[in-house]
Tab-separated table of N, CA and C in Angstrom:
chain	number	residue	atom	x	y	z
Q	1	MET	N	114.180	386.582	272.282
Q	1	MET	CA	112.976	386.311	273.028
Q	1	MET	C	113.314	386.425	274.506
Q	2	ARG	N	112.384	386.889	275.277
Q	2	ARG	CA	112.571	387.022	276.716
Q	2	ARG	C	111.504	386.225	277.437
Q	3	THR	N	111.863	385.677	278.583
Q	3	THR	CA	110.866	384.996	279.389
Q	3	THR	C	110.144	386.044	280.208
Q	4	SER	N	108.853	385.850	280.452
Q	4	SER	CA	108.064	386.808	281.220
Q	4	SER	C	108.620	386.956	282.621
Q	5	GLY	N	108.626	388.178	283.097
Q	5	GLY	CA	109.040	388.435	284.455
Q	5	GLY	C	110.539	388.393	284.679
Q	6	THR	N	111.311	388.249	283.629
Q	6	THR	CA	112.760	388.190	283.779
Q	6	THR	C	113.404	388.791	282.535
Q	7	THR	N	114.655	389.174	282.665
Q	7	THR	CA	115.371	389.717	281.517
Q	7	THR	C	116.273	388.677	280.881
Q	8	ARG	N	116.203	387.442	281.352
Q	8	ARG	CA	117.064	386.381	280.819
Q	8	ARG	C	116.607	385.993	279.421
Q	9	ALA	N	117.545	385.952	278.484
Q	9	ALA	CA	117.231	385.550	277.113
Q	9	ALA	C	117.050	384.044	277.062
Q	10	LEU	N	116.025	383.601	276.347
Q	10	LEU	CA	115.732	382.181	276.191
Q	10	LEU	C	116.098	381.768	274.780
Q	11	LYS	N	116.816	380.657	274.672
Q	11	LYS	CA	117.237	380.156	273.371
Q	11	LYS	C	116.866	378.686	273.263
Q	12	ILE	N	116.316	378.299	272.104
Q	12	ILE	CA	116.039	376.892	271.834
Q	12	ILE	C	117.252	376.329	271.096
Q	13	VAL	N	117.827	375.271	271.647
Q	13	VAL	CA	119.056	374.688	271.121
Q	13	VAL	C	118.752	373.284	270.598
Q	14	THR	N	119.202	373.001	269.370
Q	14	THR	CA	118.921	371.698	268.758
Q	14	THR	C	120.146	371.064	268.116
Q	15	ASP	N	121.275	371.722	268.172
Q	15	ASP	CA	122.418	371.256	267.376
Q	15	ASP	C	123.712	371.086	268.183
Q	16	LEU	N	123.585	370.660	269.414
Q	16	LEU	CA	124.775	370.461	270.234
Q	16	LEU	C	125.468	369.150	269.876
Q	17	GLU	N	126.729	369.042	270.231
Q	17	GLU	CA	127.450	367.775	270.127
Q	17	GLU	C	126.683	366.778	270.998
Q	18	PRO	N	126.433	365.556	270.501
Q	18	PRO	CA	125.551	364.622	271.209
Q	18	PRO	C	125.892	364.373	272.674
Q	19	ALA	N	127.147	364.209	273.020
Q	19	ALA	CA	127.510	363.941	274.418
Q	19	ALA	C	127.146	365.128	275.311
Q	20	ARG	N	127.360	366.334	274.808
Q	20	ARG	CA	126.999	367.536	275.583
Q	20	ARG	C	125.487	367.635	275.751
Q	21	ALA	N	124.754	367.395	274.661
Q	21	ALA	CA	123.289	367.441	274.732
Q	21	ALA	C	122.775	366.415	275.747
Q	22	LEU	N	123.343	365.209	275.725
Q	22	LEU	CA	122.926	364.165	276.655
Q	22	LEU	C	123.220	364.572	278.098
Q	23	GLY	N	124.398	365.101	278.336
Q	23	GLY	CA	124.742	365.542	279.683
Q	23	GLY	C	123.810	366.617	280.201
Q	24	LEU	N	123.504	367.580	279.361
Q	24	LEU	CA	122.588	368.647	279.766
Q	24	LEU	C	121.183	368.110	280.014
Q	25	ALA	N	120.720	367.205	279.145
Q	25	ALA	CA	119.382	366.629	279.315
Q	25	ALA	C	119.298	365.833	280.619
Q	26	VAL	N	120.288	364.984	280.880
Q	26	VAL	CA	120.284	364.183	282.098
Q	26	VAL	C	120.343	365.082	283.324
Q	27	SER	N	121.203	366.084	283.302
Q	27	SER	CA	121.322	367.002	284.437
Q	27	SER	C	120.006	367.706	284.729
Q	28	SER	N	119.278	368.025	283.688
Q	28	SER	CA	117.999	368.709	283.848
Q	28	SER	C	116.901	367.756	284.317
Q	29	LEU	N	116.788	366.604	283.668
Q	29	LEU	CA	115.664	365.707	283.925
Q	29	LEU	C	115.791	364.885	285.204
Q	30	MET	N	117.002	364.691	285.706
Q	30	MET	CA	117.172	363.824	286.874
Q	30	MET	C	116.498	364.385	288.116
Q	31	HIS	N	116.196	365.669	288.119
Q	31	HIS	CA	115.528	366.286	289.269
Q	31	HIS	C	114.022	366.392	289.068
Q	32	THR	N	113.534	365.920	287.946
Q	32	THR	CA	112.109	365.977	287.638
Q	32	THR	C	111.462	364.684	288.120
Q	33	PRO	N	110.488	364.757	289.037
Q	33	PRO	CA	109.914	363.538	289.623
Q	33	PRO	C	109.427	362.514	288.590
Q	34	VAL	N	108.817	362.949	287.517
Q	34	VAL	CA	108.293	362.019	286.510
Q	34	VAL	C	109.417	361.192	285.897
Q	35	PHE	N	110.557	361.808	285.611
Q	35	PHE	CA	111.679	361.083	285.025
Q	35	PHE	C	112.476	360.330	286.091
Q	36	ALA	N	112.569	360.892	287.287
Q	36	ALA	CA	113.364	360.279	288.354
Q	36	ALA	C	112.795	358.928	288.781
Q	37	ARG	N	111.503	358.686	288.588
Q	37	ARG	CA	110.930	357.410	289.034
Q	37	ARG	C	111.182	356.266	288.057
Q	38	HIS	N	111.688	356.573	286.858
Q	38	HIS	CA	112.025	355.531	285.879
Q	38	HIS	C	113.468	355.081	286.085
Q	39	SER	N	113.778	353.886	285.604
Q	39	SER	CA	115.149	353.409	285.724
Q	39	SER	C	116.066	354.282	284.866
Q	40	PHE	N	117.300	354.398	285.317
Q	40	PHE	CA	118.282	355.186	284.566
Q	40	PHE	C	118.420	354.662	283.145
Q	41	ALA	N	118.471	353.333	282.999
Q	41	ALA	CA	118.659	352.732	281.674
Q	41	ALA	C	117.524	353.120	280.733
Q	42	THR	N	116.296	353.083	281.210
Q	42	THR	CA	115.142	353.420	280.374
Q	42	THR	C	115.231	354.861	279.887
Q	43	VAL	N	115.488	355.770	280.809
Q	43	VAL	CA	115.580	357.192	280.448
Q	43	VAL	C	116.783	357.430	279.547
Q	44	ALA	N	117.924	356.853	279.895
Q	44	ALA	CA	119.151	357.082	279.124
Q	44	ALA	C	119.017	356.588	277.686
Q	45	VAL	N	118.473	355.404	277.495
Q	45	VAL	CA	118.307	354.875	276.135
Q	45	VAL	C	117.414	355.793	275.314
Q	46	GLY	N	116.309	356.224	275.897
Q	46	GLY	CA	115.415	357.138	275.177
Q	46	GLY	C	116.098	358.441	274.802
Q	47	LEU	N	116.830	359.025	275.749
Q	47	LEU	CA	117.521	360.292	275.478
Q	47	LEU	C	118.602	360.124	274.420
Q	48	VAL	N	119.403	359.078	274.542
Q	48	VAL	CA	120.463	358.836	273.563
Q	48	VAL	C	119.868	358.695	272.164
Q	49	ASN	N	118.802	357.913	272.050
Q	49	ASN	CA	118.183	357.718	270.738
Q	49	ASN	C	117.638	359.027	270.173
Q	50	GLN	N	116.932	359.800	270.981
Q	50	GLN	CA	116.385	361.078	270.511
Q	50	GLN	C	117.500	362.024	270.078
Q	51	ILE	N	118.522	362.127	270.880
Q	51	ILE	CA	119.618	363.046	270.582
Q	51	ILE	C	120.374	362.597	269.343
Q	52	ASN	N	120.649	361.302	269.210
Q	52	ASN	CA	121.354	360.815	268.015
Q	52	ASN	C	120.533	361.010	266.740
Q	53	ARG	N	119.200	360.921	266.843
Q	53	ARG	CA	118.338	361.171	265.679
Q	53	ARG	C	118.145	362.665	265.420
Q	54	LYS	N	118.616	363.500	266.360
Q	54	LYS	CA	118.399	364.952	266.316
Q	54	LYS	C	116.921	365.292	266.454
Q	55	HIS	N	116.215	364.492	267.245
Q	55	HIS	CA	114.808	364.702	267.565
Q	55	HIS	C	114.699	365.210	269.000
Q	56	TYR	N	115.320	366.350	269.258
Q	56	TYR	CA	115.298	366.923	270.604
Q	56	TYR	C	115.470	368.425	270.515
Q	57	MET	N	115.087	369.086	271.588
Q	57	MET	CA	115.433	370.500	271.759
Q	57	MET	C	115.625	370.768	273.243
Q	58	LEU	N	116.535	371.662	273.523
Q	58	LEU	CA	116.776	372.151	274.869
Q	58	LEU	C	116.426	373.627	274.894
Q	59	ALA	N	115.697	374.055	275.903
Q	59	ALA	CA	115.450	375.478	276.121
Q	59	ALA	C	116.464	375.929	277.159
Q	60	MET	N	117.275	376.937	276.800
Q	60	MET	CA	118.365	377.337	277.676
Q	60	MET	C	118.394	378.854	277.864
Q	61	SER	N	118.915	379.244	279.003
Q	61	SER	CA	119.143	380.646	279.298
Q	61	SER	C	120.381	380.745	280.176
Q	62	GLU	N	121.344	381.524	279.728
Q	62	GLU	CA	122.574	381.750	280.489
Q	62	GLU	C	123.223	380.432	280.911
Q	63	GLY	N	123.235	379.448	280.014
Q	63	GLY	CA	123.870	378.161	280.276
Q	63	GLY	C	123.038	377.196	281.099
Q	64	GLU	N	121.873	377.601	281.549
Q	64	GLU	CA	121.010	376.747	282.364
Q	64	GLU	C	119.914	376.134	281.492
Q	65	VAL	N	119.667	374.834	281.660
Q	65	VAL	CA	118.597	374.158	280.924
Q	65	VAL	C	117.284	374.421	281.649
Q	66	LEU	N	116.329	374.987	280.907
Q	66	LEU	CA	115.013	375.282	281.457
Q	66	LEU	C	113.938	374.366	280.889
Q	67	GLY	N	114.300	373.577	279.878
Q	67	GLY	CA	113.329	372.662	279.298
Q	67	GLY	C	113.986	371.691	278.340
Q	68	PHE	N	113.370	370.521	278.201
Q	68	PHE	CA	113.818	369.513	277.249
Q	68	PHE	C	112.591	368.932	276.578
Q	69	LEU	N	112.712	368.677	275.277
Q	69	LEU	CA	111.646	368.021	274.537
Q	69	LEU	C	112.277	367.027	273.574
Q	70	GLY	N	111.763	365.797	273.574
Q	70	GLY	CA	112.238	364.757	272.660
Q	70	GLY	C	111.065	364.109	271.955
Q	71	TRP	N	111.276	363.656	270.720
Q	71	TRP	CA	110.189	363.109	269.920
Q	71	TRP	C	110.697	362.076	268.930
Q	72	GLY	N	109.743	361.485	268.228
Q	72	GLY	CA	110.026	360.588	267.121
Q	72	GLY	C	108.929	360.727	266.080
Q	73	PHE	N	109.257	360.382	264.845
Q	73	PHE	CA	108.273	360.322	263.768
Q	73	PHE	C	107.927	358.849	263.589
Q	74	VAL	N	106.696	358.477	263.895
Q	74	VAL	CA	106.315	357.084	264.086
Q	74	VAL	C	105.116	356.735	263.202
Q	75	PRO	N	105.101	355.524	262.618
Q	75	PRO	CA	103.898	355.079	261.899
Q	75	PRO	C	102.706	355.030	262.866
Q	76	GLU	N	101.522	355.308	262.354
Q	76	GLU	CA	100.347	355.431	263.218
Q	76	GLU	C	100.069	354.170	264.034
Q	77	ASP	N	100.228	352.992	263.459
Q	77	ASP	CA	99.950	351.767	264.214
Q	77	ASP	C	100.907	351.617	265.408
Q	78	LYS	N	102.168	351.973	265.218
Q	78	LYS	CA	103.146	351.895	266.319
Q	78	LYS	C	102.854	352.973	267.367
Q	79	ALA	N	102.420	354.152	266.914
Q	79	ALA	CA	102.076	355.235	267.839
Q	79	ALA	C	100.861	354.852	268.687
Q	80	GLU	N	99.861	354.235	268.060
Q	80	GLU	CA	98.682	353.778	268.805
Q	80	GLU	C	99.076	352.738	269.845
Q	81	ALA	N	99.931	351.800	269.456
Q	81	ALA	CA	100.393	350.774	270.395
Q	81	ALA	C	101.155	351.416	271.553
Q	82	TRP	N	101.959	352.436	271.256
Q	82	TRP	CA	102.715	353.147	272.302
Q	82	TRP	C	101.756	353.803	273.298
Q	83	LEU	N	100.689	354.414	272.799
Q	83	LEU	CA	99.719	355.027	273.707
Q	83	LEU	C	99.093	353.994	274.639
Q	84	GLN	N	98.995	352.756	274.172
Q	84	GLN	CA	98.402	351.681	274.973
Q	84	GLN	C	99.423	350.990	275.878
Q	85	GLY	N	100.701	351.419	275.815
Q	85	GLY	CA	101.706	350.887	276.730
Q	85	GLY	C	102.862	350.145	276.092
Q	86	ALA	N	102.840	349.924	274.784
Q	86	ALA	CA	103.950	349.248	274.118
Q	86	ALA	C	105.171	350.166	274.071
Q	87	ASP	N	106.339	349.564	274.025
Q	87	ASP	CA	107.569	350.336	273.881
Q	87	ASP	C	107.776	350.720	272.423
Q	88	LEU	N	108.433	351.834	272.212
Q	88	LEU	CA	108.855	352.243	270.870
Q	88	LEU	C	110.325	351.884	270.717
Q	89	ARG	N	110.664	351.259	269.633
Q	89	ARG	CA	112.062	350.989	269.328
Q	89	ARG	C	112.606	352.179	268.543
Q	90	ASP	N	113.903	352.386	268.628
Q	90	ASP	CA	114.505	353.513	267.926
Q	90	ASP	C	114.187	353.479	266.437
Q	91	GLN	N	114.224	352.303	265.828
Q	91	GLN	CA	113.963	352.203	264.392
Q	91	GLN	C	112.506	352.532	264.047
Q	92	ASP	N	111.603	352.535	265.041
Q	92	ASP	CA	110.211	352.920	264.806
Q	92	ASP	C	110.043	354.429	264.737
Q	93	CYS	N	111.060	355.181	265.121
Q	93	CYS	CA	110.920	356.629	265.349
Q	93	CYS	C	111.545	357.512	264.272
Q	94	ASN	N	111.928	356.945	263.158
Q	94	ASN	CA	112.597	357.727	262.112
Q	94	ASN	C	111.676	358.231	261.019
Q	95	ALA	N	110.566	357.548	260.794
Q	95	ALA	CA	109.661	357.941	259.714
Q	95	ALA	C	108.257	357.473	260.051
Q	96	GLY	N	107.306	358.336	259.837
Q	96	GLY	CA	105.911	358.011	260.082
Q	96	GLY	C	105.085	359.267	260.071
Q	97	ASP	N	103.780	359.103	260.052
Q	97	ASP	CA	102.887	360.257	259.940
Q	97	ASP	C	102.420	360.799	261.282
Q	98	VAL	N	102.971	360.272	262.392
Q	98	VAL	CA	102.628	360.755	263.724
Q	98	VAL	C	103.896	361.235	264.422
Q	99	LEU	N	103.850	362.425	264.961
Q	99	LEU	CA	104.929	362.929	265.806
Q	99	LEU	C	104.585	362.495	267.228
Q	100	VAL	N	105.428	361.671	267.826
Q	100	VAL	CA	105.218	361.180	269.185
Q	100	VAL	C	106.169	361.923	270.111
Q	101	ILE	N	105.605	362.643	271.054
Q	101	ILE	CA	106.413	363.326	272.069
Q	101	ILE	C	106.694	362.320	273.171
Q	102	THR	N	107.948	361.970	273.334
Q	102	THR	CA	108.321	360.949	274.312
Q	102	THR	C	108.928	361.527	275.585
Q	103	ALA	N	109.332	362.782	275.546
Q	103	ALA	CA	109.884	363.429	276.740
Q	103	ALA	C	109.640	364.928	276.637
Q	104	TRP	N	109.123	365.502	277.713
Q	104	TRP	CA	108.928	366.953	277.746
Q	104	TRP	C	108.996	367.394	279.195
Q	105	SER	N	109.859	368.337	279.455
Q	105	SER	CA	109.961	368.941	280.770
Q	105	SER	C	110.193	370.429	280.564
Q	106	SER	N	109.533	371.237	281.381
Q	106	SER	CA	109.633	372.680	281.219
Q	106	SER	C	109.540	373.360	282.579
Q	107	GLU	N	110.365	374.388	282.762
Q	107	GLU	CA	110.397	375.116	284.033
Q	107	GLU	C	109.290	376.157	284.168
Q	108	SER	N	108.690	376.577	283.034
Q	108	SER	CA	107.695	377.640	283.114
Q	108	SER	C	106.814	377.635	281.874
Q	109	LEU	N	105.738	378.381	281.948
Q	109	LEU	CA	104.837	378.516	280.809
Q	109	LEU	C	105.553	379.171	279.627
Q	110	ASP	N	106.400	380.147	279.884
Q	110	ASP	CA	107.140	380.805	278.803
Q	110	ASP	C	108.033	379.818	278.060
Q	111	VAL	N	108.688	378.941	278.800
Q	111	VAL	CA	109.551	377.928	278.191
Q	111	VAL	C	108.693	376.953	277.385
Q	112	THR	N	107.582	376.526	277.968
Q	112	THR	CA	106.669	375.622	277.268
Q	112	THR	C	106.207	376.241	275.952
Q	113	MET	N	105.821	377.491	275.977
Q	113	MET	CA	105.318	378.150	274.765
Q	113	MET	C	106.419	378.295	273.711
Q	114	ALA	N	107.633	378.578	274.135
Q	114	ALA	CA	108.743	378.685	273.180
Q	114	ALA	C	109.000	377.341	272.508
Q	115	MET	N	108.987	376.264	273.298
Q	115	MET	CA	109.202	374.940	272.721
Q	115	MET	C	108.028	374.549	271.825
Q	116	LEU	N	106.830	374.907	272.210
Q	116	LEU	CA	105.646	374.605	271.404
Q	116	LEU	C	105.710	375.297	270.047
Q	117	ARG	N	106.178	376.541	270.024
Q	117	ARG	CA	106.316	377.247	268.738
Q	117	ARG	C	107.261	376.486	267.807
Q	118	CYS	N	108.363	376.005	268.347
Q	118	CYS	CA	109.308	375.220	267.535
Q	118	CYS	C	108.706	373.883	267.128
Q	119	LEU	N	108.000	373.246	268.040
Q	119	LEU	CA	107.406	371.949	267.753
Q	119	LEU	C	106.358	372.043	266.640
Q	120	ARG	N	105.629	373.139	266.601
Q	120	ARG	CA	104.653	373.320	265.509
Q	120	ARG	C	105.342	373.282	264.151
Q	121	GLU	N	106.481	373.927	264.051
Q	121	GLU	CA	107.232	373.914	262.787
Q	121	GLU	C	107.710	372.504	262.454
Q	122	ILE	N	108.205	371.798	263.461
Q	122	ILE	CA	108.736	370.454	263.257
Q	122	ILE	C	107.639	369.486	262.831
Q	123	GLY	N	106.451	369.614	263.422
Q	123	GLY	CA	105.371	368.673	263.163
Q	123	GLY	C	104.331	369.130	262.172
Q	124	ARG	N	104.589	370.212	261.477
Q	124	ARG	CA	103.569	370.801	260.603
Q	124	ARG	C	103.095	369.864	259.503
Q	125	ASN	N	103.910	368.905	259.067
Q	125	ASN	CA	103.518	368.003	257.984
Q	125	ASN	C	103.062	366.632	258.477
Q	126	GLN	N	102.928	366.475	259.777
Q	126	GLN	CA	102.480	365.200	260.333
Q	126	GLN	C	100.947	365.164	260.352
Q	127	LYS	N	100.412	363.978	260.473
Q	127	LYS	CA	98.958	363.791	260.548
Q	127	LYS	C	98.453	364.085	261.962
Q	128	ASN	N	99.192	363.589	262.966
Q	128	ASN	CA	98.795	363.722	264.365
Q	128	ASN	C	100.018	363.913	265.246
Q	129	VAL	N	99.757	364.363	266.470
Q	129	VAL	CA	100.763	364.424	267.525
Q	129	VAL	C	100.222	363.592	268.683
Q	130	TYR	N	101.030	362.644	269.165
Q	130	TYR	CA	100.652	361.802	270.301
Q	130	TYR	C	101.599	362.108	271.462
Q	131	PHE	N	101.072	361.987	272.659
Q	131	PHE	CA	101.862	362.239	273.859
Q	131	PHE	C	101.225	361.519	275.028
Q	132	LYS	N	101.968	361.399	276.106
Q	132	LYS	CA	101.441	360.913	277.374
Q	132	LYS	C	101.772	361.953	278.426
Q	133	ARG	N	100.758	362.460	279.065
Q	133	ARG	CA	100.958	363.390	280.172
Q	133	ARG	C	101.212	362.545	281.409
Q	134	ALA	N	102.408	362.637	281.955
Q	134	ALA	CA	102.788	361.836	283.120
Q	134	ALA	C	102.729	362.701	284.374
Q	135	TYR	N	102.288	362.103	285.447
Q	135	TYR	CA	102.151	362.789	286.718
Q	135	TYR	C	103.105	362.184	287.741
Q	136	PRO	N	103.564	362.973	288.714
Q	136	PRO	CA	104.527	362.469	289.702
Q	136	PRO	C	104.048	361.236	290.475
Q	137	ASP	N	102.738	361.057	290.597
Q	137	ASP	CA	102.227	359.902	291.343
Q	137	ASP	C	102.169	358.622	290.500
Q	138	GLY	N	102.663	358.682	289.262
Q	138	GLY	CA	102.720	357.493	288.420
Q	138	GLY	C	101.601	357.391	287.395
Q	139	ARG	N	100.556	358.193	287.542
Q	139	ARG	CA	99.474	358.163	286.552
Q	139	ARG	C	99.964	358.739	285.231
Q	140	ALA	N	99.337	358.289	284.159
Q	140	ALA	CA	99.635	358.840	282.829
Q	140	ALA	C	98.326	358.986	282.072
Q	141	ARG	N	98.225	360.065	281.306
Q	141	ARG	CA	97.045	360.308	280.489
Q	141	ARG	C	97.490	360.417	279.041
Q	142	PRO	N	97.037	359.487	278.187
Q	142	PRO	CA	97.427	359.559	276.771
Q	142	PRO	C	96.668	360.675	276.063
Q	143	GLY	N	97.292	361.232	275.030
Q	143	GLY	CA	96.641	362.290	274.267
Q	143	GLY	C	96.967	362.212	272.784
Q	144	ARG	N	96.019	362.666	271.994
Q	144	ARG	CA	96.171	362.729	270.541
Q	144	ARG	C	95.682	364.093	270.084
Q	145	LEU	N	96.454	364.733	269.251
Q	145	LEU	CA	96.037	365.985	268.628
Q	145	LEU	C	96.173	365.843	267.123
Q	146	SER	N	95.187	366.320	266.420
Q	146	SER	CA	95.241	366.320	264.968
Q	146	SER	C	96.018	367.551	264.508
Q	147	VAL	N	96.904	367.364	263.563
Q	147	VAL	CA	97.590	368.503	262.948
Q	147	VAL	C	96.692	368.922	261.786
Q	148	ASN	N	96.047	370.066	261.944
Q	148	ASN	CA	95.056	370.466	260.953
Q	148	ASN	C	95.456	371.751	260.236
Q	149	ALA	N	94.551	372.275	259.463
Q	149	ALA	CA	94.823	373.460	258.651
Q	149	ALA	C	95.208	374.674	259.489
Q	150	PHE	N	94.860	374.683	260.775
Q	150	PHE	CA	95.160	375.839	261.611
Q	150	PHE	C	96.632	375.942	261.992
Q	151	ILE	N	97.394	374.888	261.781
Q	151	ILE	CA	98.809	374.901	262.178
Q	151	ILE	C	99.568	376.034	261.488
Q	152	GLU	N	99.303	376.231	260.207
Q	152	GLU	CA	99.996	377.304	259.478
Q	152	GLU	C	99.628	378.673	260.037
Q	153	THR	N	98.383	378.852	260.454
Q	153	THR	CA	97.958	380.110	261.067
Q	153	THR	C	98.692	380.338	262.381
Q	154	HIS	N	98.831	379.287	263.192
Q	154	HIS	CA	99.567	379.399	264.460
Q	154	HIS	C	101.027	379.761	264.212
Q	155	ILE	N	101.639	379.132	263.214
Q	155	ILE	CA	103.047	379.399	262.906
Q	155	ILE	C	103.230	380.840	262.453
Q	156	ARG	N	102.360	381.305	261.557
Q	156	ARG	CA	102.453	382.702	261.086
Q	156	ARG	C	102.242	383.681	262.229
Q	157	ALA	N	101.265	383.414	263.083
Q	157	ALA	CA	100.997	384.306	264.218
Q	157	ALA	C	102.191	384.372	265.159
Q	158	ALA	N	102.827	383.240	265.411
Q	158	ALA	CA	104.003	383.220	266.291
Q	158	ALA	C	105.145	384.025	265.687
Q	159	LYS	N	105.324	383.909	264.367
Q	159	LYS	CA	106.384	384.677	263.704
Q	159	LYS	C	106.083	386.170	263.760
Q	160	ARG	N	104.823	386.542	263.559
Q	160	ARG	CA	104.449	387.956	263.668
Q	160	ARG	C	104.685	388.464	265.081
Q	161	GLY	N	104.328	387.654	266.072
Q	161	GLY	CA	104.534	388.039	267.464
Q	161	GLY	C	105.999	388.226	267.794
Q	162	ALA	N	106.848	387.369	267.254
Q	162	ALA	CA	108.297	387.486	267.490
Q	162	ALA	C	108.827	388.771	266.863
Q	163	LYS	N	108.339	389.118	265.670
Q	163	LYS	CA	108.753	390.375	265.041
Q	163	LYS	C	108.296	391.559	265.859
Q	164	ASP	N	107.043	391.506	266.360
Q	164	ASP	CA	106.511	392.602	267.173
Q	164	ASP	C	107.322	392.791	268.443
Q	165	GLN	N	107.768	391.685	269.065
Q	165	GLN	CA	108.541	391.776	270.307
Q	165	GLN	C	109.941	392.303	270.074
Q	166	SER	N	110.476	392.095	268.865
Q	166	SER	CA	111.841	392.552	268.612
Q	166	SER	C	111.881	393.985	268.104
Q	167	SER	N	110.711	394.558	267.804
Q	167	SER	CA	110.674	395.947	267.337
Q	167	SER	C	110.874	396.898	268.503
Q	168	PRO	N	111.586	398.016	268.259
Q	168	PRO	CA	111.814	398.978	269.360
Q	168	PRO	C	110.558	399.726	269.722
């Protein structure tokens, strides 16, 4: 896969040694205003938990991190409480019918779309996807998306598109 406007190959990475994944995530996110305004401990605990559960992906090109995404599989009642401001404990994030996106940073639309294609596969059997859109000024907007019958169509279309792009 190639990012638009560049010849740099983009790769989604999900299977790094945990310490390396954590280092790359911290190096990437520490310069992002939304993450930089939180305490180190808060961000670090969340990242460590996501990485240890293998609920993360890094978008990389030529050794550079261009995006990070972390999530949990959460029971709906805990996910609803999280949207209202409650904290999620690590043990709340291992099983549930809601995929909660707890961290997402992306350098470009191409990176976002690549991570979204992977996330569709990961969340295809969930009931809903919950997230909070955070802004540099401290505002946050909660969101809920239903995982519906169209998810399989999106996944198939993305796979067809990837085949079309790799054809000479």
